[in-house]
mmCIF file of C-alpha atoms in Angstrom:
data_model
loop_
_atom_site.group_PDB
_atom_site.id
_atom_site.type_symbol
_atom_site.label_atom_id
_atom_site.label_comp_id
_atom_site.label_asym_id
_atom_site.label_seq_id
_atom_site.Cartn_x
_atom_site.Cartn_y
_atom_site.Cartn_z
ATOM 1 C CA MET B 1 0.000 0.000 0.000
ATOM 2 C CA THR B 2 2.856 2.378 0.849
ATOM 3 C CA ARG B 3 4.451 1.770 -2.568
ATOM 4 C CA LEU B 4 1.135 2.485 -4.329
ATOM 5 C CA ALA B 5 0.577 5.649 -2.266
ATOM 6 C CA LYS B 6 4.040 6.910 -3.249
ATOM 7 C CA ALA B 7 3.350 6.261 -6.932
ATOM 8 C CA LEU B 8 0.089 8.215 -6.626
ATOM 9 C CA GLY B 9 1.761 11.079 -4.777
ATOM 10 C CA VAL B 10 -0.227 10.591 -1.563
ATOM 11 C CA ASP B 11 1.628 11.575 1.610
ATOM 12 C CA GLY B 12 1.214 10.079 5.055
ATOM 13 C CA ALA B 13 1.252 6.742 6.840
ATOM 14 C CA PRO B 14 -1.555 4.163 6.493
ATOM 15 C CA VAL B 15 -4.216 4.540 9.197
ATOM 16 C CA ALA B 16 -6.738 1.829 10.066
ATOM 17 C CA GLN B 17 -10.364 2.952 9.878
ATOM 18 C CA GLY B 18 -12.796 0.115 10.465
ATOM 19 C CA GLU B 19 -12.533 -2.330 7.554
ATOM 20 C CA ILE B 20 -10.099 -0.216 5.517
ATOM 21 C CA TRP B 21 -6.596 1.244 5.519
ATOM 22 C CA LYS B 22 -6.437 4.879 4.512
ATOM 23 C CA VAL B 23 -3.630 7.217 3.430
ATOM 24 C CA GLY B 24 -3.960 10.948 2.802
ATOM 25 C CA ALA B 25 -6.878 13.418 3.029
ATOM 26 C CA GLY B 26 -6.774 16.243 5.546
ATOM 27 C CA GLN B 27 -8.697 16.525 8.772
ATOM 28 C CA ASP B 28 -11.561 18.092 6.845
ATOM 29 C CA GLY B 29 -11.732 14.963 4.666
ATOM 30 C CA SER B 30 -10.467 16.727 1.543
ATOM 31 C CA GLY B 31 -7.411 16.142 -0.601
ATOM 32 C CA PRO B 32 -5.851 13.090 -2.254
ATOM 33 C CA SER B 33 -6.962 9.865 -0.607
ATOM 34 C CA LEU B 34 -6.080 6.190 -1.051
ATOM 35 C CA GLN B 35 -8.232 3.516 0.581
ATOM 36 C CA VAL B 36 -7.552 -0.228 0.663
ATOM 37 C CA ASN B 37 -9.879 -2.885 2.046
ATOM 38 C CA LYS B 38 -8.260 -4.972 4.779
ATOM 39 C CA GLU B 39 -9.942 -8.126 3.478
ATOM 40 C CA ALA B 40 -8.461 -9.891 0.466
ATOM 41 C CA PRO B 41 -8.177 -9.215 -2.415
ATOM 42 C CA GLY B 42 -7.482 -5.721 -1.071
ATOM 43 C CA ALA B 43 -9.733 -3.651 -3.311
ATOM 44 C CA TRP B 44 -8.347 -0.106 -3.524
ATOM 45 C CA THR B 45 -9.711 3.248 -4.642
ATOM 46 C CA PHE B 46 -7.914 6.543 -5.179
ATOM 47 C CA SER B 47 -9.279 10.057 -5.607
ATOM 48 C CA ARG B 48 -7.088 13.132 -5.953
ATOM 49 C CA TYR B 49 -9.920 15.603 -5.435
ATOM 50 C CA ALA B 50 -11.997 14.258 -2.579
ATOM 51 C CA PRO B 51 -14.723 16.671 -1.405
ATOM 52 C CA GLY B 52 -14.061 18.481 1.850
ATOM 53 C CA THR B 53 -15.714 21.119 4.037
ATOM 54 C CA ASP B 54 -15.963 24.835 3.312
ATOM 55 C CA ASN B 55 -13.291 25.856 5.846
ATOM 56 C CA CYS B 56 -10.199 24.361 4.245
ATOM 57 C CA LYS B 57 -8.358 27.643 4.756
ATOM 58 C CA GLY B 58 -7.342 28.250 1.181
ATOM 59 C CA THR B 59 -5.124 25.185 0.806
ATOM 60 C CA ASP B 60 -4.752 23.386 -2.510
ATOM 61 C CA ARG B 61 -7.051 20.698 -1.151
ATOM 62 C CA CYS B 62 -9.939 23.072 -1.878
ATOM 63 C CA THR B 63 -9.042 23.194 -5.559
ATOM 64 C CA ALA B 64 -11.270 20.983 -7.655
ATOM 65 C CA PRO B 65 -10.207 19.708 -11.084
ATOM 66 C CA GLN B 66 -11.228 21.666 -14.125
ATOM 67 C CA THR B 67 -14.232 20.116 -15.858
ATOM 68 C CA GLY B 68 -13.264 21.382 -19.313
ATOM 69 C CA GLY B 69 -10.325 20.580 -21.513
ATOM 70 C CA THR B 70 -9.406 17.849 -23.929
ATOM 71 C CA PRO B 71 -8.438 14.299 -22.930
ATOM 72 C CA VAL B 72 -4.757 13.514 -23.281
ATOM 73 C CA SER B 73 -3.700 11.043 -25.954
ATOM 74 C CA GLU B 74 -3.696 7.314 -25.256
ATOM 75 C CA ALA B 75 0.100 7.317 -25.209
ATOM 76 C CA GLU B 76 0.224 10.177 -22.676
ATOM 77 C CA ALA B 77 -2.372 8.479 -20.475
ATOM 78 C CA GLU B 78 -0.458 5.193 -20.499
ATOM 79 C CA LYS B 79 2.754 7.040 -19.605
ATOM 80 C CA ALA B 80 1.022 8.731 -16.646
ATOM 81 C CA ALA B 81 -0.415 5.400 -15.464
ATOM 82 C CA GLU B 82 2.892 3.522 -15.787
ATOM 83 C CA PRO B 83 4.277 4.299 -12.273
ATOM 84 C CA VAL B 84 0.983 3.194 -10.717
ATOM 85 C CA LEU B 85 0.926 -0.089 -12.623
ATOM 86 C CA LYS B 86 4.581 -0.684 -11.776
ATOM 87 C CA ALA B 87 3.858 -0.174 -8.069
ATOM 88 C CA LEU B 88 1.127 -2.797 -8.387
ATOM 89 C CA GLY B 89 3.423 -5.225 -10.195
ATOM 90 C CA GLN B 90 1.266 -4.896 -13.321
ATOM 91 C CA ASP B 91 3.682 -3.073 -15.605
ATOM 92 C CA ASP B 92 3.374 -5.954 -18.102
ATOM 93 C CA ALA B 93 -0.449 -5.974 -18.009
ATOM 94 C CA LYS B 94 -2.421 -5.632 -21.233
ATOM 95 C CA ARG B 95 -3.598 -2.016 -21.480
ATOM 96 C CA ASP B 96 -6.532 -0.273 -23.104
ATOM 97 C CA ALA B 97 -6.648 3.529 -22.975
ATOM 98 C CA SER B 98 -9.599 4.030 -25.321
ATOM 99 C CA GLN B 99 -12.157 4.904 -22.617
ATOM 100 C CA VAL B 100 -12.897 8.625 -22.285
ATOM 101 C CA MET B 101 -15.040 10.331 -19.628
ATOM 102 C CA GLY B 102 -15.431 13.985 -20.533
ATOM 103 C CA ALA B 103 -11.939 15.508 -20.318
ATOM 104 C CA ARG B 104 -10.518 12.426 -18.614
ATOM 105 C CA ARG B 105 -9.044 9.275 -20.130
ATOM 106 C CA VAL B 106 -9.049 5.908 -18.351
ATOM 107 C CA VAL B 107 -6.262 3.356 -18.714
ATOM 108 C CA ASN B 108 -7.634 -0.125 -18.045
ATOM 109 C CA ALA B 109 -5.010 -2.786 -17.379
ATOM 110 C CA ALA B 110 -5.808 -6.514 -17.314
ATOM 111 C CA PRO B 111 -2.904 -8.443 -15.745
ATOM 112 C CA GLU B 112 -1.786 -11.950 -16.573
ATOM 113 C CA ILE B 113 -1.685 -14.233 -13.529
ATOM 114 C CA GLY B 114 0.074 -17.570 -13.671
ATOM 115 C CA GLY B 115 0.604 -16.987 -17.384
ATOM 116 C CA LEU B 116 -3.159 -16.706 -18.009
ATOM 117 C CA PRO B 117 -5.198 -13.655 -19.070
ATOM 118 C CA THR B 118 -7.755 -12.346 -16.581
ATOM 119 C CA TYR B 119 -11.262 -10.936 -16.897
ATOM 120 C CA GLY B 120 -12.944 -8.799 -14.234
ATOM 121 C CA TRP B 121 -9.654 -8.265 -12.353
ATOM 122 C CA SER B 122 -8.554 -5.106 -14.105
ATOM 123 C CA THR B 123 -6.983 -1.946 -12.740
ATOM 124 C CA GLY B 124 -8.399 1.392 -13.846
ATOM 125 C CA VAL B 125 -6.272 4.558 -13.750
ATOM 126 C CA THR B 126 -8.016 7.859 -14.585
ATOM 127 C CA VAL B 127 -5.859 10.630 -16.087
ATOM 128 C CA GLY B 128 -6.985 14.264 -16.210
ATOM 129 C CA SER B 129 -6.628 16.660 -19.122
ATOM 130 C CA ASP B 130 -3.403 17.993 -17.571
ATOM 131 C CA GLY B 131 -1.833 14.518 -17.621
ATOM 132 C CA GLU B 132 -2.177 14.001 -13.859
ATOM 133 C CA VAL B 133 -3.588 10.788 -12.359
ATOM 134 C CA VAL B 134 -6.842 11.876 -10.670
ATOM 135 C CA GLY B 135 -8.466 8.556 -9.792
ATOM 136 C CA GLY B 136 -8.119 4.812 -9.853
ATOM 137 C CA SER B 137 -9.265 1.456 -8.522
ATOM 138 C CA GLY B 138 -8.286 -2.196 -8.589
ATOM 139 C CA GLN B 139 -7.084 -5.128 -6.476
ATOM 140 C CA LEU B 140 -3.938 -4.827 -4.376
ATOM 141 C CA SER B 141 -3.437 -8.407 -3.166
ATOM 142 C CA THR B 142 -1.721 -10.995 -5.349
ATOM 143 C CA PRO B 143 -4.035 -14.020 -5.687
ATOM 144 C CA VAL B 144 -2.941 -17.177 -3.888
ATOM 145 C CA LYS B 145 -3.162 -20.399 -5.878
ATOM 146 C CA GLY B 146 -5.998 -22.602 -4.676
ATOM 147 C CA ASP B 147 -7.006 -26.214 -5.305
ATOM 148 C CA THR B 148 -6.671 -27.930 -8.679
ATOM 149 C CA TYR B 149 -9.795 -29.024 -10.594
ATOM 150 C CA PRO B 150 -10.410 -30.838 -13.891
ATOM 151 C CA VAL B 151 -11.528 -28.524 -16.681
ATOM 152 C CA VAL B 152 -13.659 -28.792 -19.804
ATOM 153 C CA SER B 153 -12.754 -27.778 -23.349
ATOM 154 C CA ALA B 154 -14.077 -24.641 -25.031
ATOM 155 C CA LYS B 155 -16.379 -26.814 -27.139
ATOM 156 C CA GLU B 156 -17.772 -28.502 -24.028
ATOM 157 C CA ALA B 157 -18.207 -25.141 -22.301
ATOM 158 C CA LEU B 158 -20.177 -23.827 -25.273
ATOM 159 C CA LYS B 159 -22.340 -26.922 -25.189
ATOM 160 C CA LEU B 160 -23.037 -26.382 -21.491
ATOM 161 C CA MET B 161 -23.975 -22.780 -22.232
ATOM 162 C CA GLU B 162 -26.397 -23.810 -24.950
ATOM 163 C CA GLU B 163 -28.056 -26.744 -23.178
ATOM 164 C CA ARG B 164 -31.184 -25.803 -21.303
ATOM 165 C CA PRO B 165 -33.019 -28.960 -20.224
ATOM 166 C CA GLN B 166 -36.492 -28.452 -18.780
ATOM 167 C CA SER B 167 -35.435 -30.100 -15.531
ATOM 168 C CA ASP B 168 -32.169 -28.183 -15.130
ATOM 169 C CA HIS B 169 -32.013 -24.410 -15.570
ATOM 170 C CA ARG B 170 -28.278 -23.957 -15.619
ATOM 171 C CA MET B 171 -27.963 -21.083 -18.015
ATOM 172 C CA GLY B 172 -25.741 -20.444 -20.989
ATOM 173 C CA ILE B 173 -24.919 -16.849 -21.865
ATOM 174 C CA GLY B 174 -26.401 -14.754 -19.094
ATOM 175 C CA GLY B 175 -27.272 -17.620 -16.765
ATOM 176 C CA CYS B 176 -27.631 -18.071 -12.987
ATOM 177 C CA ALA B 177 -25.476 -17.310 -9.780
ATOM 178 C CA ASP B 178 -21.823 -17.538 -8.754
ATOM 179 C CA PRO B 179 -19.654 -20.611 -9.449
ATOM 180 C CA VAL B 180 -17.722 -21.989 -6.478
ATOM 181 C CA PRO B 181 -15.352 -24.931 -7.013
ATOM 182 C CA LEU B 182 -15.614 -27.243 -4.020
ATOM 183 C CA LYS B 183 -14.043 -30.671 -3.680
ATOM 184 C CA ASP B 184 -16.153 -33.800 -3.178
ATOM 185 C CA ARG B 185 -19.449 -31.967 -3.688
ATOM 186 C CA GLN B 186 -21.939 -32.532 -6.467
ATOM 187 C CA GLU B 187 -23.471 -29.692 -8.443
ATOM 188 C CA GLN B 188 -27.038 -28.826 -7.579
ATOM 189 C CA PRO B 189 -29.488 -27.788 -10.315
ATOM 190 C CA CYS B 190 -30.856 -24.280 -10.588
ATOM 191 C CA GLY B 191 -34.341 -25.638 -10.044
ATOM 192 C CA SER B 192 -37.401 -25.447 -12.247
ATOM 193 C CA SER B 193 -39.753 -22.651 -13.185
ATOM 194 C CA ALA B 194 -43.231 -22.868 -14.594
ATOM 195 C CA SER B 195 -42.441 -20.013 -16.953
ATOM 196 C CA GLY B 196 -39.249 -21.602 -18.329
ATOM 197 C CA THR B 197 -35.904 -19.842 -18.732
ATOM 198 C CA PRO B 198 -35.352 -16.362 -20.168
ATOM 199 C CA GLU B 199 -34.651 -16.055 -23.864
ATOM 200 C CA GLN B 200 -30.996 -15.918 -24.866
ATOM 201 C CA ASP B 201 -29.531 -13.423 -27.311
ATOM 202 C CA ALA B 202 -28.267 -14.814 -30.608
ATOM 203 C CA VAL B 203 -24.534 -14.095 -30.739
ATOM 204 C CA THR B 204 -21.569 -15.318 -32.772
ATOM 205 C CA VAL B 205 -18.488 -16.663 -31.017
ATOM 206 C CA GLU B 206 -15.389 -15.284 -32.745
ATOM 207 C CA LYS B 207 -12.659 -16.582 -30.438
ATOM 208 C CA ALA B 208 -12.133 -18.559 -27.208
ATOM 209 C CA VAL B 209 -9.230 -18.045 -24.785
ATOM 210 C CA PHE B 210 -8.556 -20.052 -21.633
ATOM 211 C CA GLY B 211 -8.054 -17.719 -18.684
ATOM 212 C CA LEU B 212 -9.220 -16.649 -15.238
ATOM 213 C CA ALA B 213 -12.471 -14.791 -14.602
ATOM 214 C CA SER B 214 -13.497 -13.015 -11.411
ATOM 215 C CA HIS B 215 -16.363 -14.579 -9.441
ATOM 216 C CA SER B 216 -17.583 -14.447 -5.872
ATOM 217 C CA VAL B 217 -16.393 -17.451 -3.848
ATOM 218 C CA ASP B 218 -17.580 -17.701 -0.248
ATOM 219 C CA GLY B 219 -18.409 -14.001 -0.343
ATOM 220 C CA ARG B 220 -14.979 -12.961 -1.680
ATOM 221 C CA GLN B 221 -13.732 -12.182 -5.153
ATOM 222 C CA ALA B 222 -11.667 -15.015 -6.629
ATOM 223 C CA LEU B 223 -10.284 -15.940 -10.035
ATOM 224 C CA VAL B 224 -11.903 -19.083 -11.422
ATOM 225 C CA PRO B 225 -10.528 -21.000 -14.461
ATOM 226 C CA SER B 226 -12.829 -19.948 -17.287
ATOM 227 C CA TRP B 227 -13.235 -19.772 -21.020
ATOM 228 C CA LEU B 228 -13.246 -16.179 -22.255
ATOM 229 C CA PHE B 229 -15.395 -16.048 -25.394
ATOM 230 C CA GLU B 230 -15.172 -13.049 -27.702
ATOM 231 C CA VAL B 231 -18.635 -12.693 -29.217
ATOM 232 C CA THR B 232 -20.482 -10.320 -31.535
ATOM 233 C CA ALA B 233 -24.181 -9.517 -31.465
ATOM 234 C CA PRO B 234 -26.339 -8.338 -34.379
ATOM 235 C CA GLY B 235 -26.225 -4.547 -34.595
ATOM 236 C CA ALA B 236 -23.346 -4.140 -32.143
ATOM 237 C CA LYS B 237 -20.325 -2.153 -33.285
ATOM 238 C CA ASP B 238 -17.773 -3.891 -31.105
ATOM 239 C CA PRO B 239 -17.303 -7.475 -29.878
ATOM 240 C CA PHE B 240 -17.641 -8.158 -26.169
ATOM 241 C CA THR B 241 -16.524 -10.873 -23.765
ATOM 242 C CA VAL B 242 -18.676 -13.591 -22.226
ATOM 243 C CA THR B 243 -17.124 -15.894 -19.634
ATOM 244 C CA TYR B 244 -18.041 -19.416 -18.618
ATOM 245 C CA PRO B 245 -16.369 -21.515 -15.875
ATOM 246 C CA ALA B 246 -14.007 -24.114 -17.313
ATOM 247 C CA VAL B 247 -14.255 -26.216 -14.142
ATOM 248 C CA GLU B 248 -16.117 -29.500 -14.619
ATOM 249 C CA PRO B 249 -19.786 -28.951 -13.681
ATOM 250 C CA ARG B 250 -19.792 -31.464 -10.823
ATOM 251 C CA PHE B 251 -17.409 -29.216 -8.868
ATOM 252 C CA LEU B 252 -19.602 -26.097 -9.181
ATOM 253 C CA VAL B 253 -21.923 -25.500 -6.249
ATOM 254 C CA SER B 254 -23.791 -22.660 -4.681
ATOM 255 C CA PRO B 255 -21.715 -20.603 -2.221
ATOM 256 C CA SER B 256 -22.446 -20.889 1.479
ATOM 257 C CA PRO B 257 -22.822 -17.728 3.559
ATOM 258 C CA SER B 258 -19.430 -16.628 4.915
ATOM 259 C CA GLU B 259 -20.981 -15.363 8.131
ATOM 260 C CA PRO B 260 -23.901 -16.520 10.279
ATOM 261 C CA SER B 261 -27.164 -14.739 9.574
ATOM 262 C CA ASP B 262 -30.635 -14.737 11.028
ATOM 263 C CA ARG B 263 -32.100 -14.482 7.537
ATOM 264 C CA PRO B 264 -33.177 -17.777 5.938
ATOM 265 C CA THR B 265 -31.501 -18.861 2.707
ATOM 266 C CA SER B 266 -34.858 -18.355 1.026
ATOM 267 C CA ASP B 267 -34.556 -14.608 1.787
ATOM 268 C CA PRO B 268 -31.182 -13.489 0.292
ATOM 269 C CA GLU B 269 -29.547 -10.175 1.183
ATOM 270 C CA PRO B 270 -29.517 -7.462 -1.523
ATOM 271 C CA ARG B 271 -26.100 -6.570 -2.998
ATOM 272 C CA ASN B 272 -24.693 -3.503 -4.701
ATOM 273 C CA VAL B 273 -24.018 -3.795 -8.435
ATOM 274 C CA GLU B 274 -21.384 -1.725 -10.230
ATOM 275 C CA VAL B 275 -22.781 0.654 -12.843
ATOM 276 C CA ASP B 276 -21.077 0.246 -16.244
ATOM 277 C CA GLY B 277 -22.401 3.344 -17.981
ATOM 278 C CA TYR B 278 -25.334 5.631 -18.722
ATOM 279 C CA ARG B 279 -27.123 7.531 -21.465
ATOM 280 C CA ALA B 280 -29.419 10.523 -21.021
ATOM 281 C CA GLU B 281 -32.236 11.802 -23.211
ATOM 282 C CA GLY B 282 -34.484 14.440 -21.749
ATOM 283 C CA THR B 283 -35.535 13.261 -18.297
ATOM 284 C CA ASP B 284 -34.785 9.615 -19.226
ATOM 285 C CA LEU B 285 -31.582 8.234 -17.684
ATOM 286 C CA THR B 286 -30.735 4.786 -19.056
ATOM 287 C CA VAL B 287 -28.364 2.864 -16.802
ATOM 288 C CA THR B 288 -26.178 -0.042 -17.995
ATOM 289 C CA PHE B 289 -24.968 -2.703 -15.574
ATOM 290 C CA THR B 290 -23.794 -6.330 -15.575
ATOM 291 C CA GLY B 291 -25.389 -9.282 -13.797
ATOM 292 C CA GLY B 292 -26.906 -12.737 -14.133
ATOM 293 C CA VAL B 293 -30.489 -13.735 -14.823
ATOM 294 C CA CYS B 294 -31.299 -15.209 -11.419
ATOM 295 C CA ALA B 295 -31.813 -11.925 -9.576
ATOM 296 C CA ASP B 296 -34.138 -8.943 -9.263
ATOM 297 C CA TYR B 297 -32.567 -5.527 -9.840
ATOM 298 C CA ASP B 298 -33.492 -2.153 -8.375
ATOM 299 C CA VAL B 299 -32.173 0.958 -10.152
ATOM 300 C CA LYS B 300 -32.460 4.365 -8.466
ATOM 301 C CA ALA B 301 -31.241 7.895 -9.265
ATOM 302 C CA ARG B 302 -30.876 10.535 -6.550
ATOM 303 C CA GLU B 303 -30.540 14.156 -7.724
ATOM 304 C CA ASN B 304 -28.381 16.389 -5.540
ATOM 305 C CA GLY B 305 -27.169 19.763 -6.800
ATOM 306 C CA ASP B 306 -24.750 19.273 -9.700
ATOM 307 C CA GLU B 307 -24.668 15.466 -9.353
ATOM 308 C CA VAL B 308 -26.973 12.534 -9.990
ATOM 309 C CA THR B 309 -26.093 9.476 -7.914
ATOM 310 C CA VAL B 310 -27.070 6.167 -9.483
ATOM 311 C CA THR B 311 -27.362 2.972 -7.437
ATOM 312 C CA VAL B 312 -28.163 -0.531 -8.613
ATOM 313 C CA THR B 313 -28.877 -3.354 -6.185
ATOM 314 C CA SER B 314 -29.556 -7.012 -6.895
ATOM 315 C CA LYS B 315 -31.403 -9.593 -4.834
ATOM 316 C CA ALA B 316 -30.844 -13.217 -5.815
ATOM 317 C CA TRP B 317 -33.919 -15.268 -6.495
ATOM 318 C CA PRO B 318 -34.553 -17.518 -3.488
ATOM 319 C CA ASP B 319 -33.897 -21.248 -3.684
ATOM 320 C CA LYS B 320 -31.823 -20.899 -6.853
ATOM 321 C CA VAL B 321 -28.396 -22.553 -7.288
ATOM 322 C CA CYS B 322 -26.985 -21.120 -10.484
ATOM 323 C CA ILE B 323 -23.833 -20.167 -12.399
ATOM 324 C CA LEU B 324 -23.163 -16.476 -12.956
ATOM 325 C CA ILE B 325 -22.326 -15.561 -16.543
ATOM 326 C CA ALA B 326 -21.677 -11.880 -17.184
ATOM 327 C CA LYS B 327 -24.469 -10.211 -19.188
ATOM 328 C CA GLN B 328 -25.234 -6.528 -19.580
ATOM 329 C CA PHE B 329 -28.684 -5.061 -18.954
ATOM 330 C CA GLN B 330 -30.236 -1.628 -19.333
ATOM 331 C CA GLN B 331 -32.951 0.033 -17.301
ATOM 332 C CA THR B 332 -34.340 3.551 -17.639
ATOM 333 C CA VAL B 333 -35.252 5.739 -14.680
ATOM 334 C CA GLN B 334 -36.971 9.137 -14.721
ATOM 335 C CA LEU B 335 -35.243 12.303 -13.484
ATOM 336 C CA ASP B 336 -37.112 15.327 -12.145
ATOM 337 C CA GLU B 337 -35.423 17.454 -14.805
ATOM 338 C CA PRO B 338 -33.091 16.829 -17.778
ATOM 339 C CA LEU B 339 -29.556 15.795 -16.818
ATOM 340 C CA GLY B 340 -27.930 18.781 -18.534
ATOM 341 C CA ALA B 341 -24.376 19.455 -17.322
ATOM 342 C CA ARG B 342 -24.791 17.462 -14.121
ATOM 343 C CA GLU B 343 -22.345 14.609 -13.492
ATOM 344 C CA VAL B 344 -23.547 11.029 -13.037
ATOM 345 C CA VAL B 345 -21.746 9.212 -10.211
ATOM 346 C CA GLY B 346 -22.026 5.792 -8.598
ATOM 347 C CA SER B 347 -22.681 5.013 -4.946
ATOM 348 C CA ASP B 348 -18.901 5.300 -4.347
ATOM 349 C CA GLY B 349 -18.848 8.868 -5.675
ATOM 350 C CA GLU B 350 -16.823 7.918 -8.759
ATOM 351 C CA ALA B 351 -17.942 9.249 -12.150
ATOM 352 C CA VAL B 352 -19.962 6.842 -14.290
ATOM 353 C CA PRO B 353 -18.843 6.797 -17.963
ATOM 354 C CA LEU B 354 -21.110 7.265 -20.936
ATOM 355 C CA ALA B 355 -22.241 3.912 -22.318
ATOM 356 C CA LYS B 356 -20.732 2.929 -25.654
ATOM 357 C CA GLU B 357 -22.899 3.041 -28.743
ATOM 358 C CA GLY B 358 -24.125 -0.358 -29.850
ATOM 359 C CA ALA B 359 -27.061 -2.715 -29.888
ATOM 360 C CA ARG B 360 -29.949 -2.111 -27.508
ATOM 361 C CA LEU B 361 -29.412 -4.217 -24.393
ATOM 362 C CA PRO B 362 -32.179 -6.215 -22.710
ATOM 363 C CA ALA B 363 -33.977 -5.134 -19.572
ATOM 364 C CA PRO B 364 -33.242 -7.096 -16.372
ATOM 365 C CA PRO B 365 -35.068 -10.430 -16.032
ATOM 366 C CA THR B 366 -38.449 -10.643 -14.359
ATOM 367 C CA ARG B 367 -39.231 -13.564 -12.093
ATOM 368 C CA GLN B 368 -42.657 -15.102 -12.493
ATOM 369 C CA ARG B 369 -44.279 -15.381 -9.074
#
């Protein structure tokens, strides 16, 4: 953490605050701040211009970044992000600096771990129009190798994705909850539904790469051996990635709660979902997010001054044992007035990027009751 703080230009010693370690920010809560979760995999977030109080006595912590300007070039952004990635041990990670948010450019780096490409384990470094790193997030801990499991081929994984027996609702693209490899346990079916399974989008698989995809295992993020399929959908400009666990199905089971709870398993806790992007038209705010098809989603927008805070929560369908396959959804919420120049931020206060142009995405699934 100290090495990362130095690379980001954050002064001070790490201080424990509840479930996190924190470096930087003044007593008024303003200024550059780096936070790292104590629990593995050590998710970290950095903000150079954290909001503070009104009485910051004229220090540079009161100075907010300029909203105008032109994004730096991809090469300049990658150069600015290089010290951060080096501090993380990800200087050899595959980089993509094509994402732009207003006057800022984001460098997304996907590291190789154990010689395998990763998906969902990327580091994002946000660079301002002046070439300064103004934000970032990622995982600080190096994953520890777990147990060894037999895997299936890409062809077998595709077959598993496509098969949808009436008595077993394991889903293909876009299907059920998190995969958890567990020795000496048999897979349990997703269960049956009188309404059948949701329709799947027709896509074309262009390429398959064996790698590691991020999933929740016992309530923690873990990298699971997976096939990373590059697919294209009718009407979409760019290909996108769909992942499917490469672990043999008999070793995939539903995760058990990591902590005791007085709530029955038939009444799951709601969880926050990361917002991928947004589009605004009049008072319509269309929010894009990623999830599976075995959950209900609640999308809300709270208007506050010059910001609109978007939150998405999911609640898993009760009595479902499913495999989570990443699929994007869209849902539109109504604002009291047009978005205009207001910034859209997530529940963590970080700016939400504009969604890329492409095919219209489906609405979240609806469970028949």
